[in-house]
Amino acid sequence: MGDWSALNRLGPVAVAAIHLRADLRCTYCAADLKRTPLRFRQTDHVISRRDGGSDDPSNLVFACHRCDIGRAGQLLPLRAALRGRTEAQVRAEIRRQTSIPIGPGSEIHAAAIERAWQWWPDQLLRRERARVAWRTRQCFEYFEAVAA
């Protein structure tokens, strides 16, 4: 379901800053994700948390859903290779992105605050609608069981 785990750990402004730092292009395959729904935009760990990577912005990059899932511990996902990207290009892009400061006072941070205010309320509303739908289903199932 998108980037909820990263949003919960880092907050919406940090995630928006990481996305803007990449100019909304996948780090691995360079796909333009400006019109892609948020649920298909991922904040990916360069070094996975399982392998000792942290949630520090220097270890996080922006990735499309397919590259994030298809990477499986490798630096170059199959999708990126099929698009003609080399491992050297991906490493250079990771270095470029992680060298850009995203903390308070940076240009990206100011833009990220604005961006977070645009999409964060929509995501909270979507989550609340899912909860209401689940509760409604639970009520219907309960009353059907009582009526039977």
PDB file of N, CA and C in Angstrom, residues 16 37 50 63 117 145:
ATOM      1  N   ALA A  16       8.487  13.427   1.189  1.00  0.00           N
ATOM      2  CA  ALA A  16       8.285  14.332   0.054  1.00  0.00           C
ATOM      3  C   ALA A  16       9.616  14.921  -0.405  1.00  0.00           C
ATOM      4  N   PRO A  37       0.178   7.533  -9.208  1.00  0.00           N
ATOM      5  CA  PRO A  37      -0.422   7.658  -7.876  1.00  0.00           C
ATOM      6  C   PRO A  37       0.609   7.390  -6.776  1.00  0.00           C
ATOM      7  N   ARG A  50      17.247  -4.842   6.708  1.00  0.00           N
ATOM      8  CA  ARG A  50      17.617  -6.200   7.115  1.00  0.00           C
ATOM      9  C   ARG A  50      19.136  -6.384   7.103  1.00  0.00           C
ATOM     10  N   ALA A  63      11.987   5.370  -5.799  1.00  0.00           N
ATOM     11  CA  ALA A  63      11.911   4.277  -6.775  1.00  0.00           C
ATOM     12  C   ALA A  63      10.464   4.038  -7.160  1.00  0.00           C
ATOM     13  N   TRP A 117       1.764  18.967   2.346  1.00  0.00           N
ATOM     14  CA  TRP A 117       0.439  19.489   2.651  1.00  0.00           C
ATOM     15  C   TRP A 117      -0.549  19.175   1.539  1.00  0.00           C
ATOM     16  N   ALA A 145     -24.739 -13.088  10.806  1.00  0.00           N
ATOM     17  CA  ALA A 145     -24.550 -14.262  11.656  1.00  0.00           C
ATOM     18  C   ALA A 145     -25.637 -14.335  12.731  1.00  0.00           C
TER      19      ALA A 145
END
